[in-house]
């Protein structure tokens, strides 16, 4: 097969130098020129060009022909792959015909060395003989060799044979015969073959002592850049050459067609543009790949199809089985695909991949849809048998509808669909399951399969999902499956706004179960599910609250009752209604429930109740225990759980832990396409960054956020609050007021009116103060104080008192802030306490009490340093300096201030060992242990071992210490 030179079509014999000499071939051309000069001087030469298709083999042959003609050599050329050269010695006769007696035609026009008017000078008649296959009589070979010898005596001779791997055996024997008898003849014999192709005679020729074997290397990035400038007329960026080489393997043929396609489609020659090309772009390049593959042996084409179907990185054993090839044969095929620049495969048996998406697409071009379906079905079965993941197997089954109806395939697709749903891709789950339920066959499919499809569809299209679930519900017999169907059907109806139909399902649920206890449990679980599902739709949520009971007197002895308790408690906590009862209900749920027996949503909801009732330390502990369960990370609500955990840490003052937790929650999420699952983590992270004083990072975080007003979900309310606070910190007072006012309106619509749920009212009050509107700020503070006092919410009460103090005259502020400080003294809200102390110290200073102000501010200055809150610490430092104090440095405190020896002693004391036992364990004196423990108590601000245990465990959880928490 004749391949193109750079710029040529596949199969052209053009010399390919119209756009300039070949790039990266200076060494090869120099060696060929030297061989031509030797032949012109009467010395023999033997060259084997060994290169894969597309590597410029024919280009080098044509360059040799041009050199030979310029040196005055007679040129004889033949093509082993030419049409009609299948009979024995047919290629030899075409090669030597110009030397035969009475030849009437001139050298073929495809010979670039042919000159107008050049006449053949041969006078020999080519010998005739009956030759069968490769069995050529020695006399015939000798006679043909005599023709060559006589021609060489008249004039130095070049014999060039391209595509020698395709030669019929008889002609191959003649070339080997001549190669062994070149001594003393001014003949240069050049044999060009495909790498790895040809007979043993070709290997024999290459092994002769006088033979020079040329193996052209792939183009370098620099050479590709030069070629790109020739063909496109444009300069290319530094990375384009390397990217183009990776996409083509450096094959001159593929590089040329890729550059030509880029030029014709006006795609800029840049690395980014090349990476963005999909499988359907640049048809010219793809067609070139198809033709290159068509020229490969059948086994190589089969291997390429198997690789394309299975995809990059599939184990080689599986690929070989799909191609129905012996492993050794497959490895050689893979090496051949790598040699022509289509596959990047490691020689040590490691991973492999196609060089470009278009190459993979070209490998299956020409296959019918039935062939593709069959191949994908076989691939799915092989992957399943080899233990591949269900997602990988399901992707193959998705492209083979016939295979998807088999029992084993349905099981795989169902499992893969569940994983997609858990990962938050219900549309992919629907795509996987629909082939299992052909249209019109719903009545014959397994009801469990209909249930799975309905569960996925209810998240994508609630109306279609509800219809599918209703059909499944009528056919299901398992009580647990019926409950699942009922819950999903209720959720789909809620999303469609059909609240009355959804609540009516609670009565229907009581019909199921073998006894009244089971029926009641199912009804309770369903009611809990309705409350949780409704939190995604504001109007539906409001309507449901008007028609449901919020009784918190249920015992927590069953999972169903705990689920109902948690869902009711969070509603009460969010509305500041019966807060103490809601807190007790949450504690009951957490005391009796575990991640094994209860749903993650139940335990997460109970933990959030503690957060919304101003118990951040209890909440953080509950979230920690829940997140330690191995299966929780696969839940759809996992980012929300992490966000609530981070908020608990932030309220405790553990800003570093809050940032780390939100980082985990936002892993793989970009702000621009952020969904409601990412909204709460984004809001908590922004609040934490502002507490940390990192205004630049906060601005960058919200720069590409979608408009929160486009989604009514309550999670976006918190984004509005955080963005309003950021705008206030950036002196955009009017923008901040717009965000915070809208946040308050939406929070009231969602019945999230407790001042402990969100701090929007506090920052709205601060914004009104920035505008000079003290009356509105005072009203916001009074409303929060009234609600917090009635509900016994200490943190919200202290925050309201701080805001109220800011609206009062200077002489009235210290008393309000002193009350706020006293309220916080029994809580674990360390950061809020430090902020109140800074405000109180400033208020005392304005009232002229410098000594008291200095004492309060110094304490706040040390606390903010221990908490790692640089912005508030700097504020405290400035206020402290204003009082005339000259603080040198903060007093070391906290767990991080402990030395290594002090930490060891503290750990042993925490484990219950006495001082004497600790001394013997560490091989120190008892006095040394006492000194270390005294330093530990001072640095941790604790009175004894009981408080020490609490502080050390809190530090292990990432929470700061607060006395009396």
Short mmCIF file of C-alpha atoms in Angstrom, two decimals, residues 6 149 372 378 419 508 640 665 788 813 819 869 949 964:
data_model
loop_
_atom_site.label_atom_id
_atom_site.label_comp_id
_atom_site.label_asym_id
_atom_site.label_seq_id
_atom_site.Cartn_x
_atom_site.Cartn_y
_atom_site.Cartn_z
CA UNK A 6 2.97 15.18 3.87
CA UNK A 149 23.90 -6.80 -14.37
CA UNK A 372 -22.23 -2.20 17.12
CA UNK A 378 -20.39 -8.92 24.12
CA UNK A 419 -25.44 4.44 42.04
CA UNK A 508 -53.64 4.29 52.15
CA UNK A 640 -25.65 19.49 52.98
CA UNK A 665 -18.45 19.62 50.54
CA UNK A 788 -34.86 34.46 71.51
CA UNK A 813 -24.29 50.19 75.43
CA UNK A 819 -25.90 41.04 79.53
CA UNK A 869 -9.73 34.72 63.85
CA UNK A 949 -11.10 15.50 79.58
CA UNK A 964 -18.81 25.69 81.05
#
